[in-house]
Coordinates of N, CA and C and ligand atoms in Angstrom, one line a residue:
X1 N -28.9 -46.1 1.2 CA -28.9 -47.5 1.5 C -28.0 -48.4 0.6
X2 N -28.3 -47.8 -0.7 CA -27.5 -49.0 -2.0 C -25.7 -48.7 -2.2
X3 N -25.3 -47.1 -1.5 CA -24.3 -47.1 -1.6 C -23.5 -47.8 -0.2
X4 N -24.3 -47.8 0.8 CA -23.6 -48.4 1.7 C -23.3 -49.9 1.4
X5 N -24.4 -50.4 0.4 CA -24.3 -51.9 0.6 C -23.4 -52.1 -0.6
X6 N -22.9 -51.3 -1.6 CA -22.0 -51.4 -2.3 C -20.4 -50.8 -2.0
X7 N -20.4 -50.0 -0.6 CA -19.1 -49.8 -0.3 C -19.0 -51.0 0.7
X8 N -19.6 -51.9 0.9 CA -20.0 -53.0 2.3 C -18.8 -54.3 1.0
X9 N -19.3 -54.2 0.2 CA -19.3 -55.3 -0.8 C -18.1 -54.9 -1.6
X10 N -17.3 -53.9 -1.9 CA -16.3 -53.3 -2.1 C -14.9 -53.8 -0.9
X11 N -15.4 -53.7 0.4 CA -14.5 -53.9 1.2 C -14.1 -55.1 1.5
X12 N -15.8 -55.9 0.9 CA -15.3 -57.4 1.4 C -14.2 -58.2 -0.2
X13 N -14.7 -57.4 -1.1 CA -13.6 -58.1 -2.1 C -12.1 -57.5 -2.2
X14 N -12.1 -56.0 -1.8 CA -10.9 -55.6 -0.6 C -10.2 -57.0 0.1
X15 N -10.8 -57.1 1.3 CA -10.1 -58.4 2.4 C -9.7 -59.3 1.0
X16 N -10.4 -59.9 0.2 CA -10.4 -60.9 -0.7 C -8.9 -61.1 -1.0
X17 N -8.8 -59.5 -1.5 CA -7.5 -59.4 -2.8 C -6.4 -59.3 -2.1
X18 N -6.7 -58.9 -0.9 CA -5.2 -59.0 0.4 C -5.1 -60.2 0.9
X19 N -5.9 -60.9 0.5 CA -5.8 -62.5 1.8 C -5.0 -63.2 1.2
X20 N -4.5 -64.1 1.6 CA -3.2 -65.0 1.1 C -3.8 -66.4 0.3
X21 N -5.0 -66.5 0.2 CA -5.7 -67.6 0.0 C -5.6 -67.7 -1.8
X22 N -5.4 -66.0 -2.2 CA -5.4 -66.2 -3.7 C -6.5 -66.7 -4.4
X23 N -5.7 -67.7 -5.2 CA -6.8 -68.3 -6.4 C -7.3 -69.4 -5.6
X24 N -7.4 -70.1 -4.6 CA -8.3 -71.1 -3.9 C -9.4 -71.2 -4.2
X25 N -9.9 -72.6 -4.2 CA -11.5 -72.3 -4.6 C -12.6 -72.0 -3.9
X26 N -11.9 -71.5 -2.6 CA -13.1 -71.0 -1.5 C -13.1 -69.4 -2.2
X27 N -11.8 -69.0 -2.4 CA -11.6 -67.4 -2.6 C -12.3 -67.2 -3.9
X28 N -12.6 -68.0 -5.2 CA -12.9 -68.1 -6.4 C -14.6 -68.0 -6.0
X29 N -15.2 -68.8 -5.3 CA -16.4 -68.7 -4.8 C -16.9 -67.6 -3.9
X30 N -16.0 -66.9 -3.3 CA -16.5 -66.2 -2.1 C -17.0 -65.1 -3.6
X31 N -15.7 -64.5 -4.6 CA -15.7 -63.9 -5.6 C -17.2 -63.8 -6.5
X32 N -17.7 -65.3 -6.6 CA -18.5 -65.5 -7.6 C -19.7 -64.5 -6.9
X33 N -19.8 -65.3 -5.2 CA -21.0 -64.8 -4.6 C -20.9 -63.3 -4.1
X34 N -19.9 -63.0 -4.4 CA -19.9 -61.0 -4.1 C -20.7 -60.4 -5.4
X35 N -20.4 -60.9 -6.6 CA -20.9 -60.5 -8.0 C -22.3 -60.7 -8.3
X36 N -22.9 -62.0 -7.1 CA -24.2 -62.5 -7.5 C -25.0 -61.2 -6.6
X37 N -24.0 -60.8 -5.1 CA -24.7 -59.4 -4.3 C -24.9 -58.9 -4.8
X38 N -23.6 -58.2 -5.8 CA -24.3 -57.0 -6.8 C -24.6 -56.6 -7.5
X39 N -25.3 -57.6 -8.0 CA -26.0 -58.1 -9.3 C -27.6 -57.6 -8.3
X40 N -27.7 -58.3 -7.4 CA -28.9 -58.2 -6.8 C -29.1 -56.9 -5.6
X41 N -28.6 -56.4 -5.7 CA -28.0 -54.6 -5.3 C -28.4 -54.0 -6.1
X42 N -27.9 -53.8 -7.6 CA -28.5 -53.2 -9.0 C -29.9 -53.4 -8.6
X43 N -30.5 -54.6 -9.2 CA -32.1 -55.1 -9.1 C -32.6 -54.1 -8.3
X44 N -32.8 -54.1 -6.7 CA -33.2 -53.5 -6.3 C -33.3 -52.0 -6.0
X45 N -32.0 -51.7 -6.6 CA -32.0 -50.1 -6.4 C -33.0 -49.7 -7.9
X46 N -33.2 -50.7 -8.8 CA -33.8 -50.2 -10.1 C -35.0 -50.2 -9.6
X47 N -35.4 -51.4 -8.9 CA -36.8 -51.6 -8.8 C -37.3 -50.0 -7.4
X48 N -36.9 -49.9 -6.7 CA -36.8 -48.6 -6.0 C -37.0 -47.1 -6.5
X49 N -36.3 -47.0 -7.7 CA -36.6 -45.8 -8.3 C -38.0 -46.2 -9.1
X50 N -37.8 -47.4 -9.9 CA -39.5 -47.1 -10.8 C -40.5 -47.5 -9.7
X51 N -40.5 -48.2 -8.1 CA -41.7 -47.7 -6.8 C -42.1 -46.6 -6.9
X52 N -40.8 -45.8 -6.8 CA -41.1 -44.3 -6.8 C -41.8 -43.5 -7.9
X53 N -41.4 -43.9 -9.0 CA -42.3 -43.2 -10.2 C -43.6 -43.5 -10.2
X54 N -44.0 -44.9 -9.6 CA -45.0 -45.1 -9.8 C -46.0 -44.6 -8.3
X55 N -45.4 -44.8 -7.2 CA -45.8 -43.7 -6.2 C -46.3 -42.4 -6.5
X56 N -45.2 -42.0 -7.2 CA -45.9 -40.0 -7.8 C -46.7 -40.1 -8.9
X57 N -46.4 -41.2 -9.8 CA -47.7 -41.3 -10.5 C -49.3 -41.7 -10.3
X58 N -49.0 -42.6 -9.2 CA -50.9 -42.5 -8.6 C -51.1 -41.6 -7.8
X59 N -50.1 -41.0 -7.2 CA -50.7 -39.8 -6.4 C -51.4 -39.0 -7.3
X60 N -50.6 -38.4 -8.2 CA -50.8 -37.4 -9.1 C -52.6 -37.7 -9.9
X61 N -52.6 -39.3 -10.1 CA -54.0 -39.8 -10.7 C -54.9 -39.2 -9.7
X62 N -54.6 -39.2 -8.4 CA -55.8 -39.7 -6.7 C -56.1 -38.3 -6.7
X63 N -55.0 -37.0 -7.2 CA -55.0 -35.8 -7.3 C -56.0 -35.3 -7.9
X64 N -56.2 -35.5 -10.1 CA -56.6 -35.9 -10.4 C -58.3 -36.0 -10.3
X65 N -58.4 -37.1 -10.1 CA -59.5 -38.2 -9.8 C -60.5 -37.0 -8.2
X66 N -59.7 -36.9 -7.5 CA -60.3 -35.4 -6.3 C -61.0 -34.4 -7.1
X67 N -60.0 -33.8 -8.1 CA -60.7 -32.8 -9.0 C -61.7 -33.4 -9.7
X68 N -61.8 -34.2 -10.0 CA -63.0 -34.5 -11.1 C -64.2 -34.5 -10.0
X69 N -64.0 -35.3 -9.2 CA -65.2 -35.7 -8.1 C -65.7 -34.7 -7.8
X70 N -65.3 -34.0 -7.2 CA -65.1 -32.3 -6.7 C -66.4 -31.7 -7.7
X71 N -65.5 -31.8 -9.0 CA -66.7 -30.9 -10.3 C -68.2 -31.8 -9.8
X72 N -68.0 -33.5 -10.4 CA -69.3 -34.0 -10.7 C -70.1 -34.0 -9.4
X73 N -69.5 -33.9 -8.5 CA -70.4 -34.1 -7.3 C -71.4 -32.8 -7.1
X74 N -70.6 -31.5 -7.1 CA -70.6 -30.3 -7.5 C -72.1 -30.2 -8.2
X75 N -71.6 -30.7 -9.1 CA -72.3 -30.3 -10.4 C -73.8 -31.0 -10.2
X76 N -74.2 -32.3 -9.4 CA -74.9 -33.1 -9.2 C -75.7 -32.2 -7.7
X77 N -75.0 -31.6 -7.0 CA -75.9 -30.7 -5.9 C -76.5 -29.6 -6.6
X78 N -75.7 -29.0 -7.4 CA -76.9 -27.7 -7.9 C -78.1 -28.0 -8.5
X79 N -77.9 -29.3 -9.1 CA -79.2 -29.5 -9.9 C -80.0 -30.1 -8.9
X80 N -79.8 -30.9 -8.2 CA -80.6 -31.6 -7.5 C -81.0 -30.5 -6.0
X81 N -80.2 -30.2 -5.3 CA -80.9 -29.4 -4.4 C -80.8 -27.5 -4.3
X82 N -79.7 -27.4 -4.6 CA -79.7 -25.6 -4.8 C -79.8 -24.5 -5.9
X83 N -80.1 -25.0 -6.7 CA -80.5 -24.5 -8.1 C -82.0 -24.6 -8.2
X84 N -82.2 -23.3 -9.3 CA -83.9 -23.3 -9.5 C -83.4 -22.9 -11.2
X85 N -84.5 -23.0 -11.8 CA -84.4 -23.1 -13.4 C -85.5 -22.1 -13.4
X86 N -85.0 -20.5 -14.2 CA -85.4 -19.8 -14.5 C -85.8 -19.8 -16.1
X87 N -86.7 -19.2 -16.4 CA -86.8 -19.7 -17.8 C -86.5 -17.7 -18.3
X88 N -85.9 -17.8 -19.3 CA -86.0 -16.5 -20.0 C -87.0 -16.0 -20.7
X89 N -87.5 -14.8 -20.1 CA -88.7 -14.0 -20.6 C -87.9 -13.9 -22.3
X90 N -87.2 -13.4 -22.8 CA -87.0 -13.1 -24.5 C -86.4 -13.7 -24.9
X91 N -85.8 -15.4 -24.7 CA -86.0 -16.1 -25.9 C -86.2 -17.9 -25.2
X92 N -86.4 -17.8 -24.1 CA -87.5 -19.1 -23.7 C -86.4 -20.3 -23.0
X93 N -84.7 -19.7 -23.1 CA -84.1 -20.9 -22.6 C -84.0 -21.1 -20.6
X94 N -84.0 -22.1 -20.7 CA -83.6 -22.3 -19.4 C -82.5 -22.0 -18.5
X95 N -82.7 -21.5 -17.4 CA -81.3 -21.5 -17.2 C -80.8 -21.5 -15.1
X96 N -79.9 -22.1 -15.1 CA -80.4 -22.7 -14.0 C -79.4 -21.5 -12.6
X97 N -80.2 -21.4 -11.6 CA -79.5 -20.0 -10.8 C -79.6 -21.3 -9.1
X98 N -78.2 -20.7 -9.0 CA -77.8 -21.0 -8.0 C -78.6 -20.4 -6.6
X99 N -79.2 -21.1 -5.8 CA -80.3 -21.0 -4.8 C -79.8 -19.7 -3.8
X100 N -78.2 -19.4 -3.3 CA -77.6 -18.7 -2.9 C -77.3 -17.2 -3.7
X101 N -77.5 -17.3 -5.1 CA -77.3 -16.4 -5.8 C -78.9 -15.4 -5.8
X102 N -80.1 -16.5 -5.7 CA -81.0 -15.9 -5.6 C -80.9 -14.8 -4.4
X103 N -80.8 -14.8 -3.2 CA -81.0 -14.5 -2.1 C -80.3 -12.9 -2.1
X104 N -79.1 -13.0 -2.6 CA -77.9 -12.0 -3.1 C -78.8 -11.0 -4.1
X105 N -79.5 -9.8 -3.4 CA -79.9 -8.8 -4.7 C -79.0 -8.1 -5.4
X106 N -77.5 -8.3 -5.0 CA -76.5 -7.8 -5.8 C -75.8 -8.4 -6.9
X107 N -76.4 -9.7 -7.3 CA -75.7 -10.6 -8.4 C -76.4 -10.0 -9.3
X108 N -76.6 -9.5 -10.6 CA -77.1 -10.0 -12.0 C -77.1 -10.9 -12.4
X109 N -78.5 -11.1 -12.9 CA -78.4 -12.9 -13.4 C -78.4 -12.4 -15.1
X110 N -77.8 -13.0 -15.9 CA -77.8 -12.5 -17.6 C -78.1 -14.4 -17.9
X111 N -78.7 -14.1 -19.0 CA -79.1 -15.1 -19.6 C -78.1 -15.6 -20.1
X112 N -77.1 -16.9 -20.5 CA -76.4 -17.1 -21.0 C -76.1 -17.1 -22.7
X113 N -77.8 -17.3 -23.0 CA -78.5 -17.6 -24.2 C -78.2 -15.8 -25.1
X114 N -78.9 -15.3 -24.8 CA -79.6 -13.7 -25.2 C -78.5 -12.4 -24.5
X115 N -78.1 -13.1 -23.0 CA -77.7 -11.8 -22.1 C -78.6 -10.5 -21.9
X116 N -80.1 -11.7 -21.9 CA -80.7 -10.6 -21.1 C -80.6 -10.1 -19.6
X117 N -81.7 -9.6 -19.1 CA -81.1 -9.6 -17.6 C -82.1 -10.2 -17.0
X118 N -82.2 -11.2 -16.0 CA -83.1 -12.1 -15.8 C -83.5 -11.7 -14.3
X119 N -84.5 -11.3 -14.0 CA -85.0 -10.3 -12.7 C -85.5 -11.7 -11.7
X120 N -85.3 -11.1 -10.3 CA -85.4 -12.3 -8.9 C -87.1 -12.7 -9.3
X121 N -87.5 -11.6 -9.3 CA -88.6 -12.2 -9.4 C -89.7 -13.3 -10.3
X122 N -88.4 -13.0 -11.7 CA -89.2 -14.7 -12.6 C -88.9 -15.9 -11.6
X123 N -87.8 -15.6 -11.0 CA -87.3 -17.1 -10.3 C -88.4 -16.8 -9.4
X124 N -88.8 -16.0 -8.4 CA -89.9 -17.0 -7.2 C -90.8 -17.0 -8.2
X125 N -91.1 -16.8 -9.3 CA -92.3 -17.1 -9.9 C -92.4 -18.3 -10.0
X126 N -90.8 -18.9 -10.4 CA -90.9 -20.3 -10.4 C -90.9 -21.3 -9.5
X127 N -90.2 -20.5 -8.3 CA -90.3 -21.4 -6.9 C -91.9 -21.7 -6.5
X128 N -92.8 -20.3 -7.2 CA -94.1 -20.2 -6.3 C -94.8 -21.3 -7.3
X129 N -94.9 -21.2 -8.4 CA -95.2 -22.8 -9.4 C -95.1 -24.0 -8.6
X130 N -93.6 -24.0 -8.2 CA -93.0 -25.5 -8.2 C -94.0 -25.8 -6.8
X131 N -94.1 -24.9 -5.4 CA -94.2 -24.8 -4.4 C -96.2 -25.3 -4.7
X132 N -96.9 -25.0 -5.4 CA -98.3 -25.4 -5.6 C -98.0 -26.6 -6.5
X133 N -97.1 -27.0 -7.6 CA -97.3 -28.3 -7.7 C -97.2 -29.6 -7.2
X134 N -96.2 -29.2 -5.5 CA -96.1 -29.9 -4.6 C -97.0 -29.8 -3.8
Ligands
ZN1 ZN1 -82.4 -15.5 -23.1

């Protein structure tokens, strides 16, 4: 677009310098107001590129900002509905097991604490707890 409107504005000071009118003060004016175009031709093509920088740079934030949500939301479901908190029989930490993982007899659960091996059945022990204190 900026090169058209600067070959547009090239052509018209072209006619200018062929017209017989010379140094007239209409031709002296036409001159001023070609220079004030592309003065304001520059402006915009500048302001155009930094839209664009700043276009890819909030995308790139909204990108970003998806990934974080993504974790904390994430992170905010297991605790609150699909996770159960197993407590470690050999050294007492907590540790929290994905509700889906329970179900899976092929996962090993290791303690993160000890790396012991944490058996399905402490967990219903704890579901069967939780399940009588409701
Ligand atoms: Zn442990």
């Amino acid at each position: 677009m900026y090169d058209r409107l600067r070959r547009e504005l090239s052509y018209v000071e072209g006619l200018l310098e062929g017209s017989s009118t010379g140094n007239s003060p209409d031709a002296k004016a036409l001159l001023r107001l070609i220079g004030v175009v592309d003065e304001l031709v520059e402006a915009g093509q500048k302001l155009d590129v930094r839209q664009t920088e700043l276009e890819e740079y909030a995308e790139a934030i909204d990108e970003d900002l998806n990934d974080l949500e993504l974790l904390v939301y994430d992170d905010e479901n297991e605790e609150e509905d699909d996770s159960y908190l197993i407590t470690c029989p050999e050294c007492g930490e907590d540790v929290a097991v994905d509700l889906e993982d329970l179900d899976d007899d092929e996962i090993e659960l290791l303690c993160p604490n000890c790396h012991t091996t944490l058996s399905i059945e402490d967990a219903s022990d704890v579901e069967e707890i939780a399940d009588l204190d409701d």
